[in-house]
Coordinates of N, CA and C in Angstrom, one line a residue:
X1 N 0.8 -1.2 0.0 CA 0.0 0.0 0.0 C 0.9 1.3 0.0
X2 N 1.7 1.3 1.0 CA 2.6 2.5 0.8 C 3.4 2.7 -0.1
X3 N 4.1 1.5 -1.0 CA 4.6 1.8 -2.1 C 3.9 2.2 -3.4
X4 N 2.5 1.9 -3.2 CA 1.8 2.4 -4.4 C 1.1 3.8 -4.1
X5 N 1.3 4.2 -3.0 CA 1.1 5.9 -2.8 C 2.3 6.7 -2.8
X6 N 3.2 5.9 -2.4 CA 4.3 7.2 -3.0 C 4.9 7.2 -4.2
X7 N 4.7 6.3 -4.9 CA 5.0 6.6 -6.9 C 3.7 7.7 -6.9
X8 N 2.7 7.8 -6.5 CA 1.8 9.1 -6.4 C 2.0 10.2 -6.0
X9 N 2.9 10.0 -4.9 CA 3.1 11.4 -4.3 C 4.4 12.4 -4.8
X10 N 3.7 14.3 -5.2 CA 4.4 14.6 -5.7 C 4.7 16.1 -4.7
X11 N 6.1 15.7 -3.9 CA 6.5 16.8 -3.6 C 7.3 18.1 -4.2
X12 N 6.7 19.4 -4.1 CA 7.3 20.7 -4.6 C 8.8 21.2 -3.8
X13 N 9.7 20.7 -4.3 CA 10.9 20.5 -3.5 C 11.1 21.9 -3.2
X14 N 11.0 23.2 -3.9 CA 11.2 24.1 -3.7 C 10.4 25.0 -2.6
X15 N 9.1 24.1 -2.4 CA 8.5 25.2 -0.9 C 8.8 24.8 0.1
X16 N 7.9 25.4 1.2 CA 7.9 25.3 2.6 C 7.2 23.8 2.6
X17 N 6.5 23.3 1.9 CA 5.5 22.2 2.6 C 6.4 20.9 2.1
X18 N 7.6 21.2 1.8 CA 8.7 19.9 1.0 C 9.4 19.7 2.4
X19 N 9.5 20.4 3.6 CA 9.9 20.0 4.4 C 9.1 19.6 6.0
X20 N 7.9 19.7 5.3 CA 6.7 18.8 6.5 C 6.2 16.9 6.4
X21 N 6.0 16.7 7.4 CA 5.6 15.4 7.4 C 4.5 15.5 8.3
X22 N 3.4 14.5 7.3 CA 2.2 14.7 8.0 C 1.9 13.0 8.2
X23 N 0.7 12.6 8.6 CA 0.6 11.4 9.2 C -1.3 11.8 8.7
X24 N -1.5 10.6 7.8 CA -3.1 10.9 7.3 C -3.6 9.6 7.5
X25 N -4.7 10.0 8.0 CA -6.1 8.5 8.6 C -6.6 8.3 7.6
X26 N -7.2 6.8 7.1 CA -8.3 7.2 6.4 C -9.1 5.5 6.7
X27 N -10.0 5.0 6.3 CA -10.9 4.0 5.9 C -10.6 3.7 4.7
X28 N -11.5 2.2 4.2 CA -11.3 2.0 3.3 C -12.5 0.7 2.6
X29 N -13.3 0.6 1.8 CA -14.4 -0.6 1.8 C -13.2 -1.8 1.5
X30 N -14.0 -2.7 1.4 CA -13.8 -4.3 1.3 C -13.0 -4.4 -0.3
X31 N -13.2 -3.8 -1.5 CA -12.6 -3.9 -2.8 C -11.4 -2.7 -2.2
X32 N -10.9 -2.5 -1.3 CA -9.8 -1.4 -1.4 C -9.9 0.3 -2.0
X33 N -11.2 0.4 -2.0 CA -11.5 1.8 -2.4 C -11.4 3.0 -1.0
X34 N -10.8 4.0 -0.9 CA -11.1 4.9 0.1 C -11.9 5.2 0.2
X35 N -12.4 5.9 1.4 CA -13.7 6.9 1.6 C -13.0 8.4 1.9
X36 N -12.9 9.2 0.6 CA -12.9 10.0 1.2 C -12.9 11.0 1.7
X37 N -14.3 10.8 2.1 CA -14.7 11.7 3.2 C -13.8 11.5 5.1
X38 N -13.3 10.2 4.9 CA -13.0 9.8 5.9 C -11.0 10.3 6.2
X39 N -10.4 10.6 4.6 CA -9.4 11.0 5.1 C -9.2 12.4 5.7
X40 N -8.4 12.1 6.8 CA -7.8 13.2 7.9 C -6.5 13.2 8.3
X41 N -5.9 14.7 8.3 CA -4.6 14.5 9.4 C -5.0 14.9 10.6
X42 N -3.5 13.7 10.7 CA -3.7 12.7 12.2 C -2.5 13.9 12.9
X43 N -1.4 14.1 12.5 CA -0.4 15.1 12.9 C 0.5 15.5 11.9
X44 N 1.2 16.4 12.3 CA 2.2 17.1 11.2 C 3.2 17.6 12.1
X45 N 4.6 17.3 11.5 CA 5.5 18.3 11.4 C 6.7 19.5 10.9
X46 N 6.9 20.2 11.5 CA 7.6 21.2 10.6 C 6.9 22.2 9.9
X47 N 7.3 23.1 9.3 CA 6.6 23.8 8.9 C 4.8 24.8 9.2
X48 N 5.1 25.8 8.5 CA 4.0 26.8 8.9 C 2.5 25.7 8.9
X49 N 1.2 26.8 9.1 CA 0.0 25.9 9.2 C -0.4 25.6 7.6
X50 N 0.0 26.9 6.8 CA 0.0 26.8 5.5 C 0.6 25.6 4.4
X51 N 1.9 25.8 4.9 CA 2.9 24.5 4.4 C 2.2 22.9 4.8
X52 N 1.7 22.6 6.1 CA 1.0 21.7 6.7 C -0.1 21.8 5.8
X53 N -1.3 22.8 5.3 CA -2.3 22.2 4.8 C -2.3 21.4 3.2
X54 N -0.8 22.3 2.2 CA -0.4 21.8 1.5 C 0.1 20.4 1.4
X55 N 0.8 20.4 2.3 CA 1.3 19.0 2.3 C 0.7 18.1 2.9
X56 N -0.7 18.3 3.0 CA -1.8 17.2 3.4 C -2.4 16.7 2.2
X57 N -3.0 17.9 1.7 CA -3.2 18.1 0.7 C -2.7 17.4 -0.6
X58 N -1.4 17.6 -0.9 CA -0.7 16.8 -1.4 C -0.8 15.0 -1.5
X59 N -0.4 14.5 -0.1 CA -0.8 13.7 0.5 C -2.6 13.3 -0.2
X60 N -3.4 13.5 0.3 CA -4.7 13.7 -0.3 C -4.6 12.9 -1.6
X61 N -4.1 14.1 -2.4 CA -3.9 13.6 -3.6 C -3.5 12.5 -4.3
X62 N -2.3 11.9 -3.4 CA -1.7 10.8 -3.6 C -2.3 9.6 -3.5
X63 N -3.1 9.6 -2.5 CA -3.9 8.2 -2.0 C -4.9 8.3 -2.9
X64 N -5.5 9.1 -3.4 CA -7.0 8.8 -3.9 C -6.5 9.0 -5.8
X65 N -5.3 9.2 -5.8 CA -5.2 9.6 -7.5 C -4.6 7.8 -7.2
X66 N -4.0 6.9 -6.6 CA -3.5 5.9 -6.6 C -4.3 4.8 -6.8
X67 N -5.4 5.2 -6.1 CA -6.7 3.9 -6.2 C -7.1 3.1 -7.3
X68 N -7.3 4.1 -8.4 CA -7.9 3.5 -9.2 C -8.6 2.6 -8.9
X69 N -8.9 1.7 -9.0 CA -10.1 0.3 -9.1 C -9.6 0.1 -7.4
X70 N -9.3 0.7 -7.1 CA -8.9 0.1 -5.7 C -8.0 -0.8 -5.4
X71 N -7.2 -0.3 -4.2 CA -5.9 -1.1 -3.5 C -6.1 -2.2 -3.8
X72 N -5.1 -3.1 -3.8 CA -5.4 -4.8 -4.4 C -4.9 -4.8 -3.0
X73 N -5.6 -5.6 -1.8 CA -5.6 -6.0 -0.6 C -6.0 -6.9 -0.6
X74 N -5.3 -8.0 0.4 CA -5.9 -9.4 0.8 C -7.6 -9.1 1.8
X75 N -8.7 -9.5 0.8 CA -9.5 -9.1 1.3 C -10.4 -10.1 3.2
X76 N -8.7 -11.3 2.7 CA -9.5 -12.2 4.4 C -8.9 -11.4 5.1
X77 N -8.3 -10.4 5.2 CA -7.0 -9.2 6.3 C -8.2 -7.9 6.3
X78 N -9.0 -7.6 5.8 CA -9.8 -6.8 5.8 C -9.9 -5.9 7.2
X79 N -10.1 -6.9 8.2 CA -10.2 -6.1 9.6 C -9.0 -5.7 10.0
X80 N -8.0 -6.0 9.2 CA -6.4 -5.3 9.8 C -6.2 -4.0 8.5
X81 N -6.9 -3.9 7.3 CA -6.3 -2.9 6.6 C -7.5 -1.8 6.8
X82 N -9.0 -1.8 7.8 CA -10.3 -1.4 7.1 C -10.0 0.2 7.6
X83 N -8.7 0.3 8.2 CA -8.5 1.6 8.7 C -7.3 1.6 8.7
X84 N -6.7 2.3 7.9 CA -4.9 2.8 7.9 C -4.6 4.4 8.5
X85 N -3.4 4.2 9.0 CA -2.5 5.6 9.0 C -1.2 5.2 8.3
X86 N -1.3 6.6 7.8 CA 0.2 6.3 6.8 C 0.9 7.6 6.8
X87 N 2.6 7.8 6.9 CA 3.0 8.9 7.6 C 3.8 9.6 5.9
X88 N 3.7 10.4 5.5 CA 4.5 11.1 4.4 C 5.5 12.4 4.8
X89 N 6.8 11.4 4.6 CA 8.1 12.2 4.7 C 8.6 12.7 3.8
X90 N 8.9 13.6 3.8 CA 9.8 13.9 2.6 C 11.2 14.0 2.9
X91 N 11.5 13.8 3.7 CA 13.0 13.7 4.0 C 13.3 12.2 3.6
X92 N 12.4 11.2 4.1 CA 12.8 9.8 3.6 C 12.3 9.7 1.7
X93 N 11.6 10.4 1.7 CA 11.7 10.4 -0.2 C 12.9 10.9 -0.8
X94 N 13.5 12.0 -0.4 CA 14.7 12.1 -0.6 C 16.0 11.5 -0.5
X95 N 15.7 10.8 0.1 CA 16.7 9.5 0.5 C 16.9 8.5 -0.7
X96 N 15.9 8.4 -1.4 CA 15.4 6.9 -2.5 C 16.1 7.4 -3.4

């Protein structure tokens, strides 16, 4: 799951929100589709409130432009994937 959201995720290396990391909630039905209405940040750091809504935002984008037909998840694991947190760094993208 997290490797197929960050070939998604595209950080603007040049602003403020390239050096935040945020941590986003979300749900998800039984075929691996999001809800959402259900994603939220959970916390953030660094950076202004503005850079933080960006880089959620961002984030945002990533998970739900990734879905397509929905996550391919082992659907008998269901009650272990039916609610994820997943943390986006950009310091560890920079690393890869």
């Amino acid at each position: 799951f997290r490797i197929s959201v960050q070939a998604c995720w595209v950080v603007d290396v040049g602003s403020e929100a390239a050096n935040v990391t945020v941590t986003v909630a979300m749900s998800l039905d039984r075929d691996g589709n999001v809800d959402s209405n259900s994603l939220k940040l959970l916390a953030s750091e660094g950076g202004s409130e503005n850079a933080t809504k960006t880089a959620f935002q961002a984030a945002r984008r990533a998970i739900l432009r990734c879905q397509k037909d929905g996550y391919k998840l082992p659907v008998e694991k269901y009650d272990h994937w039916r609610d994820i947190e997943i943390t986006f760094n950009p310091e560890e993208m920079r690393t890869r």
